mmCIF file with all atom_site columns, C-alpha atoms in Angstrom:
data_model
loop_
_atom_site.group_PDB
_atom_site.id
_atom_site.type_symbol
_atom_site.label_atom_id
_atom_site.label_alt_id
_atom_site.label_comp_id
_atom_site.label_asym_id
_atom_site.label_entity_id
_atom_site.label_seq_id
_atom_site.pdbx_PDB_ins_code
_atom_site.Cartn_x
_atom_site.Cartn_y
_atom_site.Cartn_z
_atom_site.occupancy
_atom_site.B_iso_or_equiv
_atom_site.pdbx_formal_charge
_atom_site.auth_seq_id
_atom_site.auth_comp_id
_atom_site.auth_asym_id
_atom_site.auth_atom_id
_atom_site.pdbx_PDB_model_num
ATOM 1  C CA . MET A 1 1  ? 34.864  -43.090 13.163  1.00 0.00 ? 67  MET A CA 1
ATOM 2  C CA . ILE A 1 2  ? 32.170  -43.910 15.835  1.00 0.00 ? 68  ILE A CA 1
ATOM 3  C CA . SER A 1 3  ? 28.749  -44.557 14.370  1.00 0.00 ? 69  SER A CA 1
ATOM 4  C CA . ARG A 1 4  ? 25.365  -42.770 15.703  1.00 0.00 ? 70  ARG A CA 1
ATOM 5  C CA . PRO A 1 5  ? 22.683  -44.370 16.450  1.00 0.00 ? 71  PRO A CA 1
ATOM 6  C CA . ARG A 1 6  ? 19.551  -43.187 13.491  1.00 0.00 ? 72  ARG A CA 1
ATOM 7  C CA . LEU A 1 7  ? 17.686  -41.113 14.462  1.00 0.00 ? 73  LEU A CA 1
ATOM 8  C CA . SER A 1 8  ? 13.885  -43.361 14.242  1.00 0.00 ? 74  SER A CA 1
ATOM 9  C CA . THR A 1 9  ? 11.299  -41.755 11.680  1.00 0.00 ? 75  THR A CA 1
ATOM 10 C CA . PRO A 1 10 ? 8.618   -39.498 14.296  1.00 0.00 ? 76  PRO A CA 1
ATOM 11 C CA . GLU A 1 11 ? 5.366   -41.121 15.256  1.00 0.00 ? 77  GLU A CA 1
ATOM 12 C CA . LEU A 1 12 ? 2.777   -38.353 14.786  1.00 0.00 ? 78  LEU A CA 1
ATOM 13 C CA . ALA A 1 13 ? 2.847   -37.893 10.760  1.00 0.00 ? 79  ALA A CA 1
ATOM 14 C CA . ILE A 1 14 ? 3.978   -34.532 10.277  1.00 0.00 ? 80  ILE A CA 1
ATOM 15 C CA . PRO A 1 15 ? 1.100   -32.740 7.566   1.00 0.00 ? 81  PRO A CA 1
ATOM 16 C CA . VAL A 1 16 ? 2.222   -31.341 4.618   1.00 0.00 ? 82  VAL A CA 1
ATOM 17 C CA . LEU A 1 17 ? 1.690   -28.044 4.011   1.00 0.00 ? 83  LEU A CA 1
ATOM 18 C CA . LYS A 1 18 ? 0.597   -26.638 0.115   1.00 0.00 ? 84  LYS A CA 1
ATOM 19 C CA . LYS A 1 19 ? 2.296   -23.947 -1.535  1.00 0.00 ? 85  LYS A CA 1
ATOM 20 C CA . PRO A 1 20 ? 1.197   -20.623 -1.203  1.00 0.00 ? 86  PRO A CA 1
ATOM 21 C CA . GLU A 1 21 ? -0.453  -18.723 -3.837  1.00 0.00 ? 87  GLU A CA 1
ATOM 22 C CA . LEU A 1 22 ? 1.900   -16.495 -5.493  1.00 0.00 ? 88  LEU A CA 1
ATOM 23 C CA . LYS A 1 23 ? 0.642   -13.108 -5.762  1.00 0.00 ? 89  LYS A CA 1
ATOM 24 C CA . PRO A 1 24 ? 3.147   -9.803  -6.821  1.00 0.00 ? 90  PRO A CA 1
ATOM 25 C CA . LEU A 1 25 ? 3.565   -7.389  -3.742  1.00 0.00 ? 91  LEU A CA 1
ATOM 26 C CA . SER A 1 26 ? 1.948   -3.977  -6.731  1.00 0.00 ? 92  SER A CA 1
ATOM 27 C CA . ILE A 1 27 ? -1.052  -4.316  -7.564  1.00 0.00 ? 93  ILE A CA 1
ATOM 28 C CA . PRO A 1 28 ? -0.553  -2.915  -11.835 1.00 0.00 ? 94  PRO A CA 1
ATOM 29 C CA . LEU A 1 29 ? -2.530  0.863   -12.053 1.00 0.00 ? 95  LEU A CA 1
ATOM 30 C CA . GLY A 1 30 ? -6.227  0.653   -12.839 1.00 0.00 ? 96  GLY A CA 1
ATOM 31 C CA . LYS A 1 31 ? -6.614  -2.941  -11.032 1.00 0.00 ? 97  LYS A CA 1
ATOM 32 C CA . GLY A 1 32 ? -7.860  -2.100  -7.363  1.00 0.00 ? 98  GLY A CA 1
ATOM 33 C CA . PRO A 1 33 ? -9.551  -4.307  -5.452  1.00 0.00 ? 99  PRO A CA 1
ATOM 34 C CA . MET A 1 34 ? -13.592 -5.239  -6.766  1.00 0.00 ? 100 MET A CA 1
ATOM 35 C CA . THR A 1 35 ? -14.530 -3.826  -3.199  1.00 0.00 ? 101 THR A CA 1
ATOM 36 C CA . SER A 1 36 ? -13.087 -0.336  -2.829  1.00 0.00 ? 102 SER A CA 1
ATOM 37 C CA . VAL A 1 37 ? -13.602 1.636   -0.204  1.00 0.00 ? 103 VAL A CA 1
ATOM 38 C CA . THR A 1 38 ? -12.137 4.546   -1.941  1.00 0.00 ? 104 THR A CA 1
ATOM 39 C CA . PRO A 1 39 ? -14.342 6.550   -3.772  1.00 0.00 ? 105 PRO A CA 1
ATOM 40 C CA . VAL A 1 40 ? -12.994 8.109   -7.522  1.00 0.00 ? 106 VAL A CA 1
ATOM 41 C CA . LEU A 1 41 ? -12.026 12.137  -7.261  1.00 0.00 ? 107 LEU A CA 1
ATOM 42 C CA . LYS A 1 42 ? -12.694 13.703  -10.159 1.00 0.00 ? 108 LYS A CA 1
ATOM 43 C CA . LYS A 1 43 ? -9.904  15.808  -10.926 1.00 0.00 ? 109 LYS A CA 1
ATOM 44 C CA . PRO A 1 44 ? -9.937  19.282  -10.683 1.00 0.00 ? 110 PRO A CA 1
ATOM 45 C CA . GLU A 1 45 ? -9.326  21.697  -14.035 1.00 0.00 ? 111 GLU A CA 1
ATOM 46 C CA . VAL A 1 46 ? -5.649  23.758  -13.213 1.00 0.00 ? 112 VAL A CA 1
ATOM 47 C CA . THR A 1 47 ? -6.619  26.900  -15.801 1.00 0.00 ? 113 THR A CA 1
ATOM 48 C CA . PRO A 1 48 ? -4.012  30.913  -15.356 1.00 0.00 ? 114 PRO A CA 1
ATOM 49 C CA . ALA A 1 49 ? -7.222  32.034  -12.657 1.00 0.00 ? 115 ALA A CA 1
ATOM 50 C CA . THR A 1 50 ? -7.030  28.419  -10.418 1.00 0.00 ? 116 THR A CA 1
ATOM 51 C CA . SER A 1 51 ? -3.346  27.605  -11.189 1.00 0.00 ? 117 SER A CA 1
ATOM 52 C CA . ASP A 1 52 ? -1.748  30.256  -8.678  1.00 0.00 ? 118 ASP A CA 1
ATOM 53 C CA . PRO A 1 53 ? -2.225  31.143  -5.449  1.00 0.00 ? 119 PRO A CA 1
ATOM 54 C CA . PRO A 1 54 ? -4.632  34.442  -3.929  1.00 0.00 ? 120 PRO A CA 1
ATOM 55 C CA . GLU A 1 55 ? -2.265  37.514  -3.892  1.00 0.00 ? 121 GLU A CA 1
ATOM 56 C CA . ALA A 1 56 ? -3.115  38.682  -0.234  1.00 0.00 ? 122 ALA A CA 1
ATOM 57 C CA . GLU A 1 57 ? -4.336  41.842  1.209   1.00 0.00 ? 123 GLU A CA 1
ATOM 58 C CA . LEU A 1 58 ? -1.603  43.423  4.515   1.00 0.00 ? 124 LEU A CA 1
ATOM 59 C CA . LYS A 1 59 ? -3.873  45.917  5.910   1.00 0.00 ? 125 LYS A CA 1
ATOM 60 C CA . LYS A 1 60 ? -1.197  48.686  7.436   1.00 0.00 ? 126 LYS A CA 1
ATOM 61 C CA . PRO A 1 61 ? -1.257  49.537  11.480  1.00 0.00 ? 127 PRO A CA 1
ATOM 62 C CA . GLU A 1 62 ? -3.099  51.918  12.246  1.00 0.00 ? 128 GLU A CA 1
ATOM 63 C CA . ILE A 1 63 ? -0.834  54.726  14.341  1.00 0.00 ? 129 ILE A CA 1
ATOM 64 C CA . PRO A 1 64 ? -2.731  56.491  17.121  1.00 0.00 ? 130 PRO A CA 1
#
């Protein structure tokens, strides 16, 4: 078996990086960022009068 020469250590020191902080990919409900840009909107009240769309009034065309 042919022995290969070992590589010498590099002359420049390579800095060791810190491990990144692990954060969840999703934010739990109600735990939004403190500097939220989105305003909090009130939930609209749903009543029987507002739950159905209004019916359209169709007018018959006049024939001359």
